[in-house]
Amino acid sequence: GARQQSELCNESLMLEKLPACGKSFEEMMKKVDSKKWCNLTEFITYYDNFTQCTEREANNASCFWPNPLAEGFITGIHKQFFSNCTSEKVHWEDPPDEILITLILIPVMLTCAMITLVVWCSKRSDIL
């Protein structure tokens, strides 16, 4: 996609060729148990082949890759195979009150102790 394109993008040719990439990916995904479709390690090679195919077809049609049309096609494939794969959102909770109070009080107490030590030492500078 980084090389300069001397010709205009032939979008219709690209759209004609991309379904072959999708069909090939679909055939390869039949080898994977559908329960494992959300585990990328199970089909990463197939997905890499699919990505390279879409890039190759876009470049053969003198189109940059990715482009909006290719992205739309890839999104369609994602919806077909990965629509049930949702990332689990982390639910953040505050720690228990005892831990939270300890985590707040330790720096406060250390700060107070350091201030007290500095003031005490500054008043006793004649002895030190």
C-alpha angles and dihedrals in degrees: 000000000000097000118095115261113226094184130055117262111266096215095177091054091048092049089048093053102040095073089065087061090050092048091050091049090049091053092050092047090057085072090061122076106248089230087065097050091104092056105086093197089066094062108013092122091052091048091049090052089049092050093048090048093053091047092048093049092047091051092046088056089051091249128135117246127254098031130157095263094048090045089053090052092047090048089054090054089048091052091049096051108019107033091112093052108097125169113241110241116226112240107214118209132183114251118252114289094252092057093041092052091048092050090051098042099048096065091040092052092045090051092050091048092050092049090049091049093050093048092046092049093047091053091049096046090120091063097044 
